[in-house]
Amino acid sequence: MTTTDVTIDSPRSPHARTRRGINLEKWGWLYMRISGVFLVALIFGHLLVNLVLGEGVSQIDFGFVAGKLADPFWQWYDFFLLWLALIHGANGMRTIINDYVAKPQVRRILHGALLASTGVLLALGTLVIFTFDPCPAGADPALIASFCGDL
Amino acid sequence: MATATDSPTTEVGAVQEFTVTLIVRRFNPEIDAEPYWQDFDVQMFSTDRVLDALHKIKWDQDGTLAFRRSCAHGICGSYAMRINGRNRLACKTLIKDLDITKPIYVEAIKGLPLEKDLIVDMEPFFASYREVQPFLQASSKPTKERIQTIEERARFDDTTKCILCAACTSSCPVFWTDGQYFGPAAIVNAHRFIFDSRDDQAQVRLDILNDKEGVWRCRTTFNCTEACPRGIEVTKAIAEVKSAILRGKP
């Protein structure tokens, strides 16, 4: 009895999906997990310092915020909180748009609006964090905080 | 030899008889513009399943009631229905286990096009099933038996239990949205081959599922795990495929 080499063809040709560069879905999913871990620590640290330590919730006023934003540590703390949380939220909004909007045109418009608003908020927030000046020189004393006169 | 004694009328374990109301979501595409609910009173025994109630309706009350039936024993996957708002197999759900003091609502599974009464078009479901290449692809020629250890077999044992009833996929809120998502059942059947040591095309399947409509759309709502009549841990299987994609290998 002789044996012959039998090659069985695949039931159908292999799946040919067009390659489209990097796949953002995988990185988006990963980003949500990693940023989520950091955000838990950052948010609870933020709440603890603002609402519990010191005089508690009653301490929050313009001077308290101005004091925090004068410290490079809190500038960078708020910077990471802003970027991680806003991108996290925007990516969540993106998945909700993908779920609920079936029309490609509407989807594109909403994605564009989301991208634009996120970009503007990130830029504005970063600008405020690093350039905030509670007592701008030469401003009308009636418009600025009362403690500016003491400085 | 012991003699049989007169059994009391309320013997423990005796078969009870009761009347139960079934409210079935009917739809005939040739007549109805919209589906509607219709109730039926049926005399059932405590050993009867929802399928038996549907049989009683079809055979004794209304022959126009349409539903798929094949094996009637939980293997063929024809009987997935939404019973009291949950996806179950009509052939495995005993009526006595439901609340028989209230009507039992029976409707077709959601997320797939309704054809008639309890029948839906399963083609979108099978299309995404086919897309994950649910068959063994070994590069070596079949000259000898492909040995597998008990541990290697156990790796994908859970996902071999799928009967393709679509209870999981049609319970998935992401699948309900636009039907583009592969759905839990397709991922379960990809998992069955991705983690099979005899298969050589795991990477191809991982690439297929690493897609905009692939595993990343899963929100881990666990509806699929809860719906599976075979007890497959569907959400866990999806999570294992996700981490295999992140690792780059099974």
Coordinates of C-alpha atoms in Angstrom, one line a residue:
Chain A
M1 CA 0.0 0.0 0.0
T2 CA 1.4 3.4 -1.0
T3 CA 0.8 6.6 0.8
T4 CA 0.7 9.8 -1.1
D5 CA 1.1 13.2 0.2
V6 CA -2.2 14.8 0.6
T7 CA -2.6 18.5 0.8
I8 CA -6.0 19.7 1.8
D9 CA -6.7 23.3 0.7
S10 CA -8.1 25.7 3.2
P11 CA -11.9 25.9 3.0
R12 CA -11.6 29.4 1.7
S13 CA -8.9 31.8 1.0
P14 CA -7.4 33.6 4.0
H15 CA -9.2 36.7 5.2
A16 CA -7.8 39.7 3.5
R17 CA -8.4 42.8 5.5
T18 CA -6.8 46.0 4.4
R19 CA -4.1 47.2 6.7
R20 CA -4.7 50.7 7.9
G21 CA -1.5 51.7 9.8
I22 CA -1.7 51.6 13.6
N23 CA -4.9 50.4 15.1
L24 CA -6.2 53.0 17.5
E25 CA -8.9 50.8 19.0
K26 CA -6.3 48.7 20.9
W27 CA -4.4 51.8 22.1
G28 CA -7.7 53.5 23.1
W29 CA -8.7 50.5 25.2
L30 CA -5.3 50.3 26.8
Y31 CA -5.3 54.1 27.5
M32 CA -8.6 53.8 29.3
R33 CA -7.2 51.2 31.7
I34 CA -3.8 52.8 32.3
S35 CA -5.2 56.4 32.7
G36 CA -7.9 55.0 34.9
V37 CA -5.4 53.7 37.4
F38 CA -3.6 57.0 37.6
L39 CA -6.8 59.0 37.7
V40 CA -8.1 57.1 40.8
A41 CA -4.9 58.2 42.6
L42 CA -4.9 61.7 41.2
I43 CA -8.6 62.4 41.9
F44 CA -8.6 61.1 45.4
G45 CA -5.4 63.1 46.2
H46 CA -7.2 66.2 44.7
L47 CA -10.3 65.6 46.8
L48 CA -8.3 64.9 50.0
V49 CA -6.1 68.1 49.7
N50 CA -9.0 70.3 48.7
L51 CA -11.8 69.1 50.9
V52 CA -10.5 67.1 53.9
L53 CA -7.0 68.3 54.9
G54 CA -6.5 71.8 56.5
E55 CA -9.7 73.6 57.2
G56 CA -11.7 71.3 54.9
V57 CA -14.2 72.4 52.4
S58 CA -14.5 75.9 53.8
Q59 CA -10.9 76.7 52.8
I60 CA -11.6 76.8 49.1
D61 CA -11.6 80.3 47.8
F62 CA -9.8 82.3 45.2
G63 CA -6.7 82.6 47.4
F64 CA -6.6 78.9 48.0
V65 CA -6.7 78.1 44.3
A66 CA -4.2 80.9 43.5
G67 CA -1.9 79.5 46.2
K68 CA -2.0 76.0 44.7
L69 CA -1.4 77.2 41.2
A70 CA 1.7 79.1 42.3
D71 CA 3.4 75.9 43.4
P72 CA 5.1 73.9 40.5
F73 CA 4.1 70.6 42.2
W74 CA 0.4 71.5 42.0
Q75 CA 0.8 72.9 38.5
W76 CA 2.1 69.6 37.2
Y77 CA -0.4 67.7 39.4
D78 CA -3.3 69.6 37.8
F79 CA -1.7 69.3 34.4
F80 CA -1.7 65.5 34.5
L81 CA -5.2 65.5 36.0
L82 CA -6.5 67.7 33.2
W83 CA -4.9 65.8 30.3
L84 CA -5.5 62.2 31.6
A85 CA -9.1 63.0 32.6
L86 CA -10.1 65.0 29.6
I87 CA -8.7 62.5 27.1
H88 CA -10.2 59.7 29.1
G89 CA -13.6 61.3 29.0
A90 CA -13.3 62.3 25.3
N91 CA -12.5 58.7 24.4
G92 CA -15.5 57.5 26.3
M93 CA -17.6 60.0 24.4
R94 CA -16.1 58.8 21.1
T95 CA -17.2 55.2 21.9
I96 CA -20.7 56.4 22.8
I97 CA -20.9 58.3 19.5
N98 CA -19.8 55.1 17.7
D99 CA -22.6 53.2 19.6
Y100 CA -25.5 55.5 19.0
V101 CA -24.8 57.3 15.7
A102 CA -25.3 55.1 12.7
K103 CA -25.1 57.8 10.0
P104 CA -21.5 58.2 8.8
Q105 CA -21.9 61.9 8.1
V106 CA -23.4 62.7 11.6
R107 CA -20.7 60.5 13.1
R108 CA -18.0 62.5 11.4
I109 CA -19.5 65.8 12.5
L110 CA -19.8 64.7 16.1
H111 CA -16.3 63.2 16.2
G112 CA -15.0 66.5 14.7
A113 CA -16.8 68.6 17.3
L114 CA -15.6 66.3 20.1
L115 CA -12.0 66.6 18.9
A116 CA -12.2 70.4 18.5
S117 CA -13.7 70.9 22.0
T118 CA -11.3 68.6 23.6
G119 CA -8.3 70.3 21.9
V120 CA -9.5 73.8 22.9
L121 CA -10.1 72.8 26.5
L122 CA -6.7 71.1 26.8
A123 CA -5.0 74.1 25.4
L124 CA -6.9 76.6 27.5
G125 CA -6.5 74.5 30.7
T126 CA -2.8 74.1 30.2
L127 CA -2.4 77.8 29.5
V128 CA -4.2 78.7 32.7
I129 CA -2.3 76.2 34.8
F130 CA 1.1 77.5 33.8
T131 CA 0.4 81.2 33.3
F132 CA -2.1 81.9 36.0
D133 CA -1.3 85.2 37.8
P134 CA -3.6 86.1 40.7
C135 CA -2.4 89.7 40.9
P136 CA -1.7 90.9 37.3
A137 CA 0.6 94.0 37.4
G138 CA -1.2 97.3 36.5
A139 CA -4.7 95.9 36.8
D140 CA -7.6 97.9 38.3
P141 CA -7.5 97.2 42.1
A142 CA -11.3 96.9 42.2
L143 CA -11.2 93.9 39.9
I144 CA -8.4 91.9 41.6
A145 CA -8.3 89.9 44.9
S146 CA -8.0 91.9 48.1
F147 CA -4.8 90.2 49.2
C148 CA -3.0 91.5 46.1
G149 CA -2.4 94.8 47.9
D150 CA -0.5 93.1 50.7
L151 CA 2.0 91.6 48.3
Chain B
M1 CA -41.4 -7.6 50.5
A2 CA -42.8 -4.2 51.2
T3 CA -46.2 -3.4 49.8
A4 CA -47.1 -0.2 48.1
T5 CA -49.1 2.1 50.4
D6 CA -51.8 4.4 49.4
S7 CA -50.1 7.6 48.4
P8 CA -51.5 10.8 49.8
T9 CA -52.8 13.2 47.3
T10 CA -50.1 15.8 48.0
E11 CA -47.1 13.4 47.6
V12 CA -43.7 15.1 47.6
G13 CA -42.4 15.3 44.1
A14 CA -45.7 14.6 42.5
V15 CA -46.3 16.2 39.1
Q16 CA -48.4 19.3 39.6
E17 CA -50.9 20.6 37.1
F18 CA -51.6 24.3 36.6
T19 CA -52.9 26.8 34.1
V20 CA -50.4 29.4 33.0
T21 CA -50.8 32.4 30.7
L22 CA -48.2 32.9 27.9
I23 CA -48.0 36.3 26.3
V24 CA -46.3 35.8 22.9
R25 CA -45.0 38.6 20.7
R26 CA -46.5 37.8 17.3
F27 CA -45.6 39.2 13.9
N28 CA -46.7 38.2 10.5
P29 CA -44.8 40.3 7.9
E30 CA -47.6 39.7 5.3
I31 CA -50.4 41.1 7.5
D32 CA -49.0 43.1 10.4
A33 CA -47.3 46.5 10.2
E34 CA -46.0 46.1 13.8
P35 CA -45.5 43.2 16.2
Y36 CA -48.1 42.8 18.8
W37 CA -48.6 40.7 22.0
Q38 CA -51.2 37.9 22.2
D39 CA -52.0 35.9 25.3
F40 CA -52.8 32.2 25.5
D41 CA -53.9 30.1 28.5
V42 CA -52.4 26.7 28.6
Q43 CA -52.8 23.7 31.0
M44 CA -49.3 22.6 31.9
F45 CA -47.6 20.1 34.2
S46 CA -44.6 20.9 36.4
T47 CA -42.4 18.8 34.2
D48 CA -43.2 20.9 31.1
R49 CA -40.8 23.4 29.5
V50 CA -41.7 26.6 27.7
L51 CA -41.2 24.7 24.5
D52 CA -44.1 22.3 25.5
A53 CA -46.3 25.3 26.1
L54 CA -45.5 26.7 22.6
H55 CA -46.2 23.2 21.2
K56 CA -49.6 23.2 23.0
I57 CA -50.4 26.6 21.6
K58 CA -49.4 25.6 18.1
W59 CA -51.0 22.2 18.1
D60 CA -54.3 23.0 20.0
Q61 CA -55.0 26.7 19.8
D62 CA -53.3 28.6 17.0
G63 CA -51.5 26.8 14.2
T64 CA -50.1 30.0 12.8
L65 CA -47.6 30.4 15.6
A66 CA -44.1 30.2 14.1
F67 CA -40.9 29.2 15.9
R68 CA -37.8 27.2 15.0
R69 CA -37.6 23.6 16.3
S70 CA -35.2 20.8 15.8
C71 CA -33.8 18.7 18.6
A72 CA -35.8 20.0 21.6
H73 CA -33.0 19.0 23.9
G74 CA -30.7 21.9 24.3
I75 CA -28.1 21.0 21.6
C76 CA -29.3 22.3 18.2
G77 CA -29.4 25.9 19.2
S78 CA -32.8 26.7 17.6
Y79 CA -34.7 27.7 20.7
A80 CA -33.1 30.9 21.9
M81 CA -35.9 33.2 22.9
R82 CA -36.4 36.1 25.2
I83 CA -38.4 34.6 28.1
N84 CA -39.6 37.1 30.7
G85 CA -37.0 39.5 29.4
R86 CA -34.0 37.2 29.6
N87 CA -32.5 35.1 26.8
R88 CA -33.0 31.4 27.5
L89 CA -33.5 28.2 25.6
A90 CA -37.3 27.4 25.5
C91 CA -36.3 23.7 25.5
K92 CA -34.4 24.0 28.7
T93 CA -36.5 26.3 30.7
L94 CA -39.0 24.6 33.0
I95 CA -42.3 26.6 33.4
K96 CA -42.4 25.8 37.1
D97 CA -39.0 27.6 37.6
L98 CA -40.6 30.8 36.3
D99 CA -43.2 32.8 38.3
I100 CA -46.4 31.1 37.2
T101 CA -48.6 33.4 39.2
K102 CA -47.9 36.0 36.5
P103 CA -48.0 35.7 32.7
I104 CA -44.9 34.5 31.0
Y105 CA -43.7 36.8 28.2
V106 CA -42.1 35.1 25.2
E107 CA -40.6 37.0 22.3
A108 CA -37.9 36.6 19.6
I109 CA -34.3 37.4 20.5
K110 CA -33.3 41.0 19.9
G111 CA -30.8 42.7 17.6
L112 CA -31.4 40.4 14.6
P113 CA -34.1 41.1 11.9
L114 CA -37.5 39.7 12.9
E115 CA -38.9 37.4 10.3
K116 CA -42.1 35.9 11.8
D117 CA -43.3 35.5 15.4
L118 CA -40.3 33.9 17.3
I119 CA -38.1 33.5 14.2
V120 CA -35.3 35.9 13.4
D121 CA -32.9 36.1 10.5
M122 CA -29.7 34.5 11.8
E123 CA -27.6 35.4 8.8
P124 CA -25.8 38.5 10.3
F125 CA -24.9 36.3 13.3
F126 CA -23.5 33.5 11.1
A127 CA -21.7 36.0 8.9
S128 CA -19.6 37.2 11.7
Y129 CA -19.1 33.6 12.9
R130 CA -17.7 32.7 9.5
E131 CA -15.5 35.7 9.5
V132 CA -13.4 34.5 12.4
Q133 CA -12.4 31.3 10.5
P134 CA -14.0 28.8 13.0
F135 CA -12.2 25.7 11.7
L136 CA -8.9 24.0 12.5
Q137 CA -6.0 25.2 10.3
A138 CA -2.8 23.2 10.9
S139 CA 0.2 23.9 8.6
S140 CA 1.6 20.4 9.1
K141 CA 0.3 17.7 6.8
P142 CA -2.0 15.2 8.5
T143 CA 0.5 12.3 8.4
K144 CA 0.1 11.3 12.1
E145 CA -2.2 12.0 15.0
R146 CA -1.8 15.5 16.5
I147 CA -1.0 14.9 20.2
Q148 CA -2.4 17.3 22.8
T149 CA -1.9 17.2 26.5
I150 CA -4.8 17.3 28.9
E151 CA -3.8 20.8 30.0
E152 CA -3.6 22.0 26.3
R153 CA -7.1 20.6 25.7
A154 CA -8.4 22.1 29.0
R155 CA -7.2 25.6 27.8
F156 CA -10.2 26.0 25.4
D157 CA -12.6 23.5 26.8
D158 CA -15.1 26.0 28.0
T159 CA -15.6 27.6 24.5
T160 CA -16.1 24.2 22.8
K161 CA -19.5 24.0 24.4
C162 CA -21.1 26.7 22.1
I163 CA -24.2 25.6 20.3
L164 CA -24.5 28.8 18.2
C165 CA -28.0 29.6 19.6
A166 CA -27.2 33.4 19.5
A167 CA -28.5 33.9 23.1
C168 CA -25.3 35.7 24.0
T169 CA -24.9 37.9 20.9
S170 CA -28.6 38.9 20.9
S171 CA -28.3 39.9 24.6
C172 CA -25.3 42.2 23.9
P173 CA -26.2 45.9 24.1
V174 CA -23.2 46.8 21.8
F175 CA -24.5 44.3 19.2
W176 CA -28.0 45.9 19.5
T177 CA -26.6 49.3 18.5
D178 CA -25.7 48.8 14.9
G179 CA -25.0 45.1 14.5
Q180 CA -21.5 45.7 13.2
Y181 CA -19.8 44.3 16.3
F182 CA -18.6 40.7 15.8
G183 CA -20.6 39.7 18.9
P184 CA -19.8 37.4 21.8
A185 CA -20.5 34.1 19.9
A186 CA -18.0 34.8 17.1
I187 CA -15.3 35.7 19.6
V188 CA -16.1 32.6 21.7
N189 CA -15.6 30.4 18.5
A190 CA -12.4 32.3 17.6
H191 CA -11.2 31.6 21.2
R192 CA -11.9 27.9 20.7
F193 CA -9.3 27.8 17.9
I194 CA -6.9 30.6 19.0
F195 CA -6.0 28.6 22.1
D196 CA -6.0 25.2 20.4
S197 CA -2.4 24.0 20.4
R198 CA -3.0 22.1 17.1
D199 CA -4.0 25.2 15.3
D200 CA -1.5 27.4 13.6
Q201 CA -3.5 30.4 12.5
A202 CA -4.2 32.0 15.9
Q203 CA -2.4 35.2 14.7
V204 CA -4.8 35.5 11.7
R205 CA -7.8 35.4 14.0
L206 CA -6.2 37.8 16.5
D207 CA -5.7 40.2 13.7
I208 CA -9.3 39.9 12.5
L209 CA -10.6 40.5 16.1
N210 CA -8.1 43.4 16.6
D211 CA -10.5 45.6 14.7
K212 CA -12.8 48.6 15.2
E213 CA -15.7 46.2 15.4
G214 CA -13.7 43.5 17.2
V215 CA -13.0 42.7 20.8
W216 CA -12.4 46.3 21.9
R217 CA -16.1 47.1 21.6
C218 CA -16.8 44.7 24.4
R219 CA -17.9 46.7 27.5
T220 CA -17.9 43.7 29.9
T221 CA -21.5 44.1 30.8
F222 CA -21.6 40.3 31.3
N223 CA -25.0 40.0 29.6
C224 CA -23.5 37.2 27.4
T225 CA -22.2 35.2 30.3
E226 CA -25.6 35.4 32.0
A227 CA -27.5 34.5 28.8
C228 CA -25.4 31.5 27.8
P229 CA -27.5 28.4 28.2
R230 CA -24.4 26.3 28.1
G231 CA -22.8 28.1 31.0
I232 CA -19.8 29.4 29.0
E233 CA -17.9 32.2 30.7
V234 CA -18.2 34.3 27.5
T235 CA -17.0 37.6 29.0
K236 CA -13.9 35.8 30.4
A237 CA -13.2 34.3 26.9
I238 CA -13.4 37.7 25.3
A239 CA -11.0 39.1 28.0
E240 CA -8.6 36.3 27.2
V241 CA -8.7 37.2 23.5
K242 CA -8.1 40.9 24.4
S243 CA -5.0 40.0 26.4
A244 CA -3.8 37.6 23.7
I245 CA -4.0 40.5 21.2
L246 CA -2.0 42.7 23.7
R247 CA 0.6 40.0 24.2
G248 CA 0.7 39.4 20.4
K249 CA 0.4 35.7 20.8
P250 CA -2.1 33.2 22.4

